[in-house]
XYZ file of C-alpha atoms in Angstrom:
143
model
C 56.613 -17.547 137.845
C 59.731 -16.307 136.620
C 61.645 -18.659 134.233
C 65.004 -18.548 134.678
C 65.908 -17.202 131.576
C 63.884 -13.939 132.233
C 65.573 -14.287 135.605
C 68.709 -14.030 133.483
C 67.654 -11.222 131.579
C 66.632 -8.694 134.163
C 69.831 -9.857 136.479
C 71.728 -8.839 133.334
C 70.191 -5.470 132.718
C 70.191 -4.797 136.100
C 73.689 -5.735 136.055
C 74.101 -3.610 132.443
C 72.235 -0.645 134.373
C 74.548 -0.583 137.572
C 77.756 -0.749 135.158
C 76.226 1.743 133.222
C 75.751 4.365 136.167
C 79.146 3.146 137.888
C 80.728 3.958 134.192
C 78.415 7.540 134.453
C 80.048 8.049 137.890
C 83.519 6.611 137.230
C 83.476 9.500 133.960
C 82.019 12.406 136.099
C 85.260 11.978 138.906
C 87.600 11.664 135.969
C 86.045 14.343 134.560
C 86.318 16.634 138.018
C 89.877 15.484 138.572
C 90.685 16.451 135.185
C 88.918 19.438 135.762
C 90.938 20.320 138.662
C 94.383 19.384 137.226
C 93.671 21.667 134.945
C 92.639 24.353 137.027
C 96.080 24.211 139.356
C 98.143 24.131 136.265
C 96.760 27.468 135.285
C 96.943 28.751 138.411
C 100.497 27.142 139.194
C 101.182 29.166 135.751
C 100.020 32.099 136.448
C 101.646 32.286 140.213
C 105.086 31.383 138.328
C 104.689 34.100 135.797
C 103.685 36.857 139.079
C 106.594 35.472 140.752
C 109.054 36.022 137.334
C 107.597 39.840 136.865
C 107.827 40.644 139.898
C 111.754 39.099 140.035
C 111.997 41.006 137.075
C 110.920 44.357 138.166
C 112.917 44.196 140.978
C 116.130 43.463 138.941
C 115.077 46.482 137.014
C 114.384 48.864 139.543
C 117.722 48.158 141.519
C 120.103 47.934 138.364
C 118.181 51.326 137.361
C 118.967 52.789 140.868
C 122.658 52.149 140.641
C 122.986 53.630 137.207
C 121.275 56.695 138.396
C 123.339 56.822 141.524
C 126.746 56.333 139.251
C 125.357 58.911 136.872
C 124.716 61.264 139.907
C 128.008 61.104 140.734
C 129.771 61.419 137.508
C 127.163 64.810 137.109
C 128.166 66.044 140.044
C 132.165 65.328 139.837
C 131.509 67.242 136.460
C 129.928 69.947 138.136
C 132.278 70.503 140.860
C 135.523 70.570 137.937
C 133.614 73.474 135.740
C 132.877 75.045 139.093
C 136.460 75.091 139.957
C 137.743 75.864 136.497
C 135.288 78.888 136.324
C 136.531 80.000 139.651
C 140.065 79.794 138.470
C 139.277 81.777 135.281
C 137.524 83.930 137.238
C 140.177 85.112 139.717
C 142.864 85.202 136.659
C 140.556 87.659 134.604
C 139.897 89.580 138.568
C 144.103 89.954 138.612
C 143.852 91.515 134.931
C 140.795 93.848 136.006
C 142.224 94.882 138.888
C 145.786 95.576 136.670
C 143.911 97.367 134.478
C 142.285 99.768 137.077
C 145.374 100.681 138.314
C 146.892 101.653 134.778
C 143.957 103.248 134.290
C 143.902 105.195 137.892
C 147.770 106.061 137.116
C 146.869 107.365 133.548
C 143.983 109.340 134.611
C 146.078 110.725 137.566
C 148.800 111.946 134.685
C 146.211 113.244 132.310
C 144.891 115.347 134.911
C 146.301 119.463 135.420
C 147.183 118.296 138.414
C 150.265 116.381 137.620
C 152.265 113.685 140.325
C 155.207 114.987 141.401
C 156.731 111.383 141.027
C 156.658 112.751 137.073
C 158.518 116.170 138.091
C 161.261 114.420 139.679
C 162.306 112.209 137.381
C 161.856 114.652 134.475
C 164.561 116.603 137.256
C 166.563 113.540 137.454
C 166.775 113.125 133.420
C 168.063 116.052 133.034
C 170.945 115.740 135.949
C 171.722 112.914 134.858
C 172.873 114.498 131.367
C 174.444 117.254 132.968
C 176.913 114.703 134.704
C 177.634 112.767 131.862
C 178.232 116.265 130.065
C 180.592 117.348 133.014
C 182.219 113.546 132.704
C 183.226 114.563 129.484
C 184.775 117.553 130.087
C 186.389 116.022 132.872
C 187.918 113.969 130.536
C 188.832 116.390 128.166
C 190.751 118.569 130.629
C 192.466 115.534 131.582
């Protein structure tokens, strides 16, 4: 038989044994659980720096869209002002042309053999003109 104190001593490595493997276990689930917290605070991380780009990019995209709409506009305003001064300058230097053809037409029609007899008559109205202020004078003379 058994004596008590052997008794004793295989209770208490029995005992020493079932703490040992409930310690073994009690590690491994803290281990796991650590494991995990670990794992969903990367992956909480990672979500929260997606969810920041993404908040990001779409700040960027729509405070680049209204720039590009406001510059857009100011190009275009621009556009429209050069278009209209152009067309001004344009039908100012079309007045001068078309001034110019005319003095030329009205030289050309002068130069030719062919003279206007616009030219004729007032050449013929110069000259009465002197004879009347030639016969004034002797009008006043006789007077």
């Amino acid at each position: 038989m058994e004596t008590p104190i052997q008794t004793a001593v295989q209770t208490a490595r029995s005992t020493g044994r079932t703490a040992q493997r409930r310690s073994n276990r009690a590690f491994i689930v803290f281990l796991i659980l650590w494991v995990m917290l670990i794992g969903a605070g990367i992956a909480g991380a990672k979500m929260y720096s997606d969810h920041l780009t993404s908040t990001m990019t779409a700040d960027i995209n729509r405070q680049t869209n209204i720039k590009l709409t406001a510059m857009q506009k100011q190009y275009d305003e621009r556009l429209l002002a050069v278009e209209s001064s152009y067309k001004n300058e344009i039908a100012a230097l079309q007045g001068k042309v078309d001034a110019l053809n005319e003095l030329l037409t009205f030289t050309k029609d002068n130069a030719s053999a062919k003279t206007d007899n616009s030219n004729k008559l007032f050449t013929q109205l110069s000259e009465v003109k002197k004879q009347l202020d030639e016969l004034k004078k002797n009008l006043d003379v006789l007077k």
